[in-house]
Amino acid sequence: MRVNRRTTATVATAAVLGLTLAACGGGGTSGDGGGEGGGNEVEVFTWWAAGSEKAGLDALVGVFDEQHPDIEFVNGAVAGGAGSAAKDLLQTRLQAQDPPDTFQAHAGAELQDYIDAAQIEDVSDLYDEFGLADAFPADLVDRLSSEDGAIYSIPSNIHRANVVWANPTVLEENDIDPEAQYEDLDAWIADLEKLDEAGVTPISVGTTWTQVHLLETVLLADLGPEAYSGLWDGSTDWEGAEVTAALEDFETIMGLTNDDRDGLDWPEATQMVIDGSAAFNVMGDWAVAAFEEQDKVLGTDFTAAPVPGTDGTFDFLADSFTLPVGAPNPDGSKAWLETVGSLEGQVAFNKAKGSIPARTDADPAEFSEYQQTAIESFANDTIVSSLAHGAAAPVATLTAISDATSKFTTGAADLAGYQSELAAAAQG
Ligand code: GAL
């Protein structure tokens, strides 16, 4: 079949100009309210626009092409890690009644936002139609459901956020044991400072969302899983001394990062560890796909470990796909959702993406050594919800936390001001 991969730039520009996004192959023109059920294409909106993330999407499209040869895949990807550009653009389109046929949404609070805004359809029937009733962990399905139990999306994968990646050669050159298991952040910071004194960038980070990602893992390390989770249900005081101490650690660690951070997205920040121009990088386990894409070998060329102080906890997020209200080609949407939920789709996608399948019946032996550790950790560890990736807090809270973090890390707010802004953000 033909695969129409419109470029990200085309999609973004067209949307910014308010133009109708006419997909190749006729029919399916967005912006008309749609929903008649016809069409032989599906516009799939994600932020998997480049590099290893696009490789993951391509693998899923490969299965889709086999399973649905009559339906044309139209790539609506918008670049920017963690949906940093895509989510705003998507909201503009949804509010203009110009939805794609399906879009990527995080399990948890972010999906709840779309449910509350009546922007996505209940897809419970599709779970029956596709035989998915028992395919996924019940806790995950809960995070895809409204309070009355209606399910609103089909999950494609589960990622772990609290991973630190390291370059063992850089560590050895600086007399640091690459196998070292740090008890807590203090022990790790001591080695980061040693690297700093030696003139090596201790830890790489990128633009604001990657800083928020780092922040959430620091909060998790210092507060522990229970008090970290309490930040999202109101039982942990954002103004308390424990949070102050965690923010001090965050400030220290940010002081040991690369100066050009605000101009980098995650692939460039992780690349610094791949290239040996930084020792460590905290990033979700989509990063493993970037290492593997460049033929780097776990244990030799890179290491992966829980962020110090978070061992035994799996900081969770999941991607899922939706049926938007008014989707121009709902038959196309359903076909895509069927592939997303299928065993074949999940195996192909997750092998390339670095995540683990949301389905519980995939064979762990099909996956890489790193992924097998993630599968085991997900099964046995305490699960907490990621802030930076939509699981823990609504989009408005994340946006406010991101703005406060950017002010703090660019020197426009002091620590006390930052903590107050975080407390206000968390209250919504
Ligand atoms: C997350 C998403 C992952 C990965 C990452 C980096 O929000 O869930 O699948 O794409 O962003 O862009």
PDB file of N, CA and C in Angstrom, residues 43-92:
ATOM      1  N   GLU A  43      -5.430   9.730   9.641  1.00  0.00           N
ATOM      2  CA  GLU A  43      -4.379  10.650  10.062  1.00  0.00           C
ATOM      3  C   GLU A  43      -4.053  10.354  11.524  1.00  0.00           C
ATOM      4  N   VAL A  44      -2.812   9.954  11.753  1.00  0.00           N
ATOM      5  CA  VAL A  44      -2.362   9.564  13.096  1.00  0.00           C
ATOM      6  C   VAL A  44      -1.477  10.684  13.646  1.00  0.00           C
ATOM      7  N   PHE A  45      -1.932  11.308  14.722  1.00  0.00           N
ATOM      8  CA  PHE A  45      -1.245  12.475  15.295  1.00  0.00           C
ATOM      9  C   PHE A  45      -0.406  12.016  16.490  1.00  0.00           C
ATOM     10  N   THR A  46       0.902  12.190  16.381  1.00  0.00           N
ATOM     11  CA  THR A  46       1.827  11.844  17.478  1.00  0.00           C
ATOM     12  C   THR A  46       2.911  12.918  17.556  1.00  0.00           C
ATOM     13  N   TRP A  47       3.871  12.719  18.477  1.00  0.00           N
ATOM     14  CA  TRP A  47       5.085  13.537  18.436  1.00  0.00           C
ATOM     15  C   TRP A  47       6.304  12.659  18.155  1.00  0.00           C
ATOM     16  N   TRP A  48       6.046  11.519  17.532  1.00  0.00           N
ATOM     17  CA  TRP A  48       7.153  10.627  17.179  1.00  0.00           C
ATOM     18  C   TRP A  48       7.613  10.957  15.759  1.00  0.00           C
ATOM     19  N   ALA A  49       8.260  12.112  15.637  1.00  0.00           N
ATOM     20  CA  ALA A  49       8.514  12.681  14.316  1.00  0.00           C
ATOM     21  C   ALA A  49       9.895  12.337  13.756  1.00  0.00           C
ATOM     22  N   ALA A  50      10.831  11.948  14.615  1.00  0.00           N
ATOM     23  CA  ALA A  50      12.203  11.777  14.120  1.00  0.00           C
ATOM     24  C   ALA A  50      12.947  10.724  14.939  1.00  0.00           C
ATOM     25  N   GLY A  51      14.084  10.296  14.384  1.00  0.00           N
ATOM     26  CA  GLY A  51      15.012   9.434  15.110  1.00  0.00           C
ATOM     27  C   GLY A  51      14.393   8.122  15.556  1.00  0.00           C
ATOM     28  N   SER A  52      14.764   7.703  16.771  1.00  0.00           N
ATOM     29  CA  SER A  52      14.324   6.392  17.256  1.00  0.00           C
ATOM     30  C   SER A  52      12.823   6.361  17.521  1.00  0.00           C
ATOM     31  N   GLU A  53      12.236   7.529  17.829  1.00  0.00           N
ATOM     32  CA  GLU A  53      10.780   7.548  18.047  1.00  0.00           C
ATOM     33  C   GLU A  53      10.044   7.302  16.727  1.00  0.00           C
ATOM     34  N   LYS A  54      10.559   7.892  15.665  1.00  0.00           N
ATOM     35  CA  LYS A  54       9.940   7.660  14.350  1.00  0.00           C
ATOM     36  C   LYS A  54      10.136   6.201  13.933  1.00  0.00           C
ATOM     37  N   ALA A  55      11.283   5.645  14.297  1.00  0.00           N
ATOM     38  CA  ALA A  55      11.519   4.229  13.974  1.00  0.00           C
ATOM     39  C   ALA A  55      10.468   3.347  14.652  1.00  0.00           C
ATOM     40  N   GLY A  56      10.095   3.718  15.869  1.00  0.00           N
ATOM     41  CA  GLY A  56       9.037   2.979  16.562  1.00  0.00           C
ATOM     42  C   GLY A  56       7.718   3.103  15.823  1.00  0.00           C
ATOM     43  N   LEU A  57       7.378   4.338  15.456  1.00  0.00           N
ATOM     44  CA  LEU A  57       6.122   4.559  14.723  1.00  0.00           C
ATOM     45  C   LEU A  57       6.150   3.798  13.398  1.00  0.00           C
ATOM     46  N   ASP A  58       7.268   3.856  12.710  1.00  0.00           N
ATOM     47  CA  ASP A  58       7.383   3.151  11.416  1.00  0.00           C
ATOM     48  C   ASP A  58       7.127   1.650  11.582  1.00  0.00           C
ATOM     49  N   ALA A  59       7.632   1.096  12.676  1.00  0.00           N
ATOM     50  CA  ALA A  59       7.435  -0.344  12.908  1.00  0.00           C
ATOM     51  C   ALA A  59       5.953  -0.651  13.093  1.00  0.00           C
ATOM     52  N   LEU A  60       5.253   0.243  13.790  1.00  0.00           N
ATOM     53  CA  LEU A  60       3.816   0.048  13.993  1.00  0.00           C
ATOM     54  C   LEU A  60       3.071   0.201  12.665  1.00  0.00           C
ATOM     55  N   VAL A  61       3.496   1.167  11.874  1.00  0.00           N
ATOM     56  CA  VAL A  61       2.879   1.378  10.560  1.00  0.00           C
ATOM     57  C   VAL A  61       3.093   0.139   9.676  1.00  0.00           C
ATOM     58  N   GLY A  62       4.260  -0.489   9.821  1.00  0.00           N
ATOM     59  CA  GLY A  62       4.524  -1.706   9.039  1.00  0.00           C
ATOM     60  C   GLY A  62       3.475  -2.778   9.322  1.00  0.00           C
ATOM     61  N   VAL A  63       3.107  -2.944  10.583  1.00  0.00           N
ATOM     62  CA  VAL A  63       2.081  -3.933  10.946  1.00  0.00           C
ATOM     63  C   VAL A  63       0.711  -3.454  10.462  1.00  0.00           C
ATOM     64  N   PHE A  64       0.470  -2.162  10.612  1.00  0.00           N
ATOM     65  CA  PHE A  64      -0.812  -1.601  10.154  1.00  0.00           C
ATOM     66  C   PHE A  64      -1.000  -1.864   8.652  1.00  0.00           C
ATOM     67  N   ASP A  65       0.050  -1.645   7.892  1.00  0.00           N
ATOM     68  CA  ASP A  65      -0.025  -1.862   6.434  1.00  0.00           C
ATOM     69  C   ASP A  65      -0.400  -3.313   6.112  1.00  0.00           C
ATOM     70  N   GLU A  66       0.128  -4.231   6.906  1.00  0.00           N
ATOM     71  CA  GLU A  66      -0.205  -5.654   6.671  1.00  0.00           C
ATOM     72  C   GLU A  66      -1.632  -5.963   7.087  1.00  0.00           C
ATOM     73  N   GLN A  67      -2.024  -5.400   8.212  1.00  0.00           N
ATOM     74  CA  GLN A  67      -3.357  -5.734   8.744  1.00  0.00           C
ATOM     75  C   GLN A  67      -4.482  -4.990   8.026  1.00  0.00           C
ATOM     76  N   HIS A  68      -4.169  -3.808   7.500  1.00  0.00           N
ATOM     77  CA  HIS A  68      -5.213  -2.973   6.875  1.00  0.00           C
ATOM     78  C   HIS A  68      -4.703  -2.388   5.564  1.00  0.00           C
ATOM     79  N   PRO A  69      -4.452  -3.243   4.572  1.00  0.00           N
ATOM     80  CA  PRO A  69      -3.834  -2.759   3.334  1.00  0.00           C
ATOM     81  C   PRO A  69      -4.697  -1.753   2.570  1.00  0.00           C
ATOM     82  N   ASP A  70      -5.983  -1.676   2.897  1.00  0.00           N
ATOM     83  CA  ASP A  70      -6.859  -0.758   2.147  1.00  0.00           C
ATOM     84  C   ASP A  70      -6.900   0.641   2.741  1.00  0.00           C
ATOM     85  N   ILE A  71      -6.269   0.796   3.867  1.00  0.00           N
ATOM     86  CA  ILE A  71      -6.350   2.106   4.527  1.00  0.00           C
ATOM     87  C   ILE A  71      -4.989   2.775   4.528  1.00  0.00           C
ATOM     88  N   GLU A  72      -4.993   4.013   4.112  1.00  0.00           N
ATOM     89  CA  GLU A  72      -3.730   4.729   3.968  1.00  0.00           C
ATOM     90  C   GLU A  72      -3.347   5.443   5.261  1.00  0.00           C
ATOM     91  N   PHE A  73      -2.139   5.195   5.717  1.00  0.00           N
ATOM     92  CA  PHE A  73      -1.610   5.874   6.900  1.00  0.00           C
ATOM     93  C   PHE A  73      -1.156   7.281   6.509  1.00  0.00           C
ATOM     94  N   VAL A  74      -1.655   8.266   7.220  1.00  0.00           N
ATOM     95  CA  VAL A  74      -1.227   9.655   6.985  1.00  0.00           C
ATOM     96  C   VAL A  74      -0.534  10.130   8.256  1.00  0.00           C
ATOM     97  N   ASN A  75       0.725  10.500   8.110  1.00  0.00           N
ATOM     98  CA  ASN A  75       1.530  10.829   9.284  1.00  0.00           C
ATOM     99  C   ASN A  75       1.312  12.273   9.728  1.00  0.00           C
ATOM    100  N   GLY A  76       0.646  12.444  10.866  1.00  0.00           N
ATOM    101  CA  GLY A  76       0.420  13.790  11.404  1.00  0.00           C
ATOM    102  C   GLY A  76       1.372  14.133  12.536  1.00  0.00           C
ATOM    103  N   ALA A  77       2.586  13.562  12.514  1.00  0.00           N
ATOM    104  CA  ALA A  77       3.516  13.788  13.637  1.00  0.00           C
ATOM    105  C   ALA A  77       3.986  15.239  13.688  1.00  0.00           C
ATOM    106  N   VAL A  78       4.105  15.748  14.910  1.00  0.00           N
ATOM    107  CA  VAL A  78       4.599  17.104  15.156  1.00  0.00           C
ATOM    108  C   VAL A  78       5.797  16.994  16.095  1.00  0.00           C
ATOM    109  N   ALA A  79       6.958  17.479  15.650  1.00  0.00           N
ATOM    110  CA  ALA A  79       8.199  17.303  16.406  1.00  0.00           C
ATOM    111  C   ALA A  79       8.162  17.996  17.762  1.00  0.00           C
ATOM    112  N   GLY A  80       8.975  17.491  18.685  1.00  0.00           N
ATOM    113  CA  GLY A  80       9.073  18.085  20.024  1.00  0.00           C
ATOM    114  C   GLY A  80       8.838  17.019  21.067  1.00  0.00           C
ATOM    115  N   GLY A  81       9.895  16.664  21.807  1.00  0.00           N
ATOM    116  CA  GLY A  81       9.800  15.577  22.780  1.00  0.00           C
ATOM    117  C   GLY A  81       8.693  15.815  23.792  1.00  0.00           C
ATOM    118  N   ALA A  82       8.093  14.703  24.261  1.00  0.00           N
ATOM    119  CA  ALA A  82       7.034  14.729  25.272  1.00  0.00           C
ATOM    120  C   ALA A  82       5.811  15.524  24.812  1.00  0.00           C
ATOM    121  N   GLY A  83       5.690  15.736  23.504  1.00  0.00           N
ATOM    122  CA  GLY A  83       4.531  16.483  22.996  1.00  0.00           C
ATOM    123  C   GLY A  83       4.628  17.967  23.290  1.00  0.00           C
ATOM    124  N   SER A  84       5.870  18.464  23.495  1.00  0.00           N
ATOM    125  CA  SER A  84       6.050  19.857  23.923  1.00  0.00           C
ATOM    126  C   SER A  84       5.468  20.846  22.915  1.00  0.00           C
ATOM    127  N   ALA A  85       5.442  20.498  21.643  1.00  0.00           N
ATOM    128  CA  ALA A  85       4.780  21.361  20.647  1.00  0.00           C
ATOM    129  C   ALA A  85       3.450  20.746  20.213  1.00  0.00           C
ATOM    130  N   ALA A  86       3.393  19.426  20.179  1.00  0.00           N
ATOM    131  CA  ALA A  86       2.215  18.746  19.620  1.00  0.00           C
ATOM    132  C   ALA A  86       0.944  19.003  20.428  1.00  0.00           C
ATOM    133  N   LYS A  87       1.079  19.024  21.754  1.00  0.00           N
ATOM    134  CA  LYS A  87      -0.146  19.066  22.562  1.00  0.00           C
ATOM    135  C   LYS A  87      -0.900  20.395  22.384  1.00  0.00           C
ATOM    136  N   ASP A  88      -0.155  21.494  22.264  1.00  0.00           N
ATOM    137  CA  ASP A  88      -0.816  22.794  22.042  1.00  0.00           C
ATOM    138  C   ASP A  88      -1.503  22.820  20.688  1.00  0.00           C
ATOM    139  N   LEU A  89      -0.779  22.331  19.693  1.00  0.00           N
ATOM    140  CA  LEU A  89      -1.327  22.327  18.333  1.00  0.00           C
ATOM    141  C   LEU A  89      -2.576  21.447  18.267  1.00  0.00           C
ATOM    142  N   LEU A  90      -2.499  20.317  18.942  1.00  0.00           N
ATOM    143  CA  LEU A  90      -3.642  19.409  18.974  1.00  0.00           C
ATOM    144  C   LEU A  90      -4.849  20.105  19.606  1.00  0.00           C
ATOM    145  N   GLN A  91      -4.608  20.802  20.713  1.00  0.00           N
ATOM    146  CA  GLN A  91      -5.721  21.480  21.394  1.00  0.00           C
ATOM    147  C   GLN A  91      -6.357  22.524  20.478  1.00  0.00           C
ATOM    148  N   THR A  92      -5.521  23.230  19.731  1.00  0.00           N
ATOM    149  CA  THR A  92      -6.053  24.219  18.772  1.00  0.00           C
ATOM    150  C   THR A  92      -6.956  23.529  17.762  1.00  0.00           C
TER     151      THR A  92
END
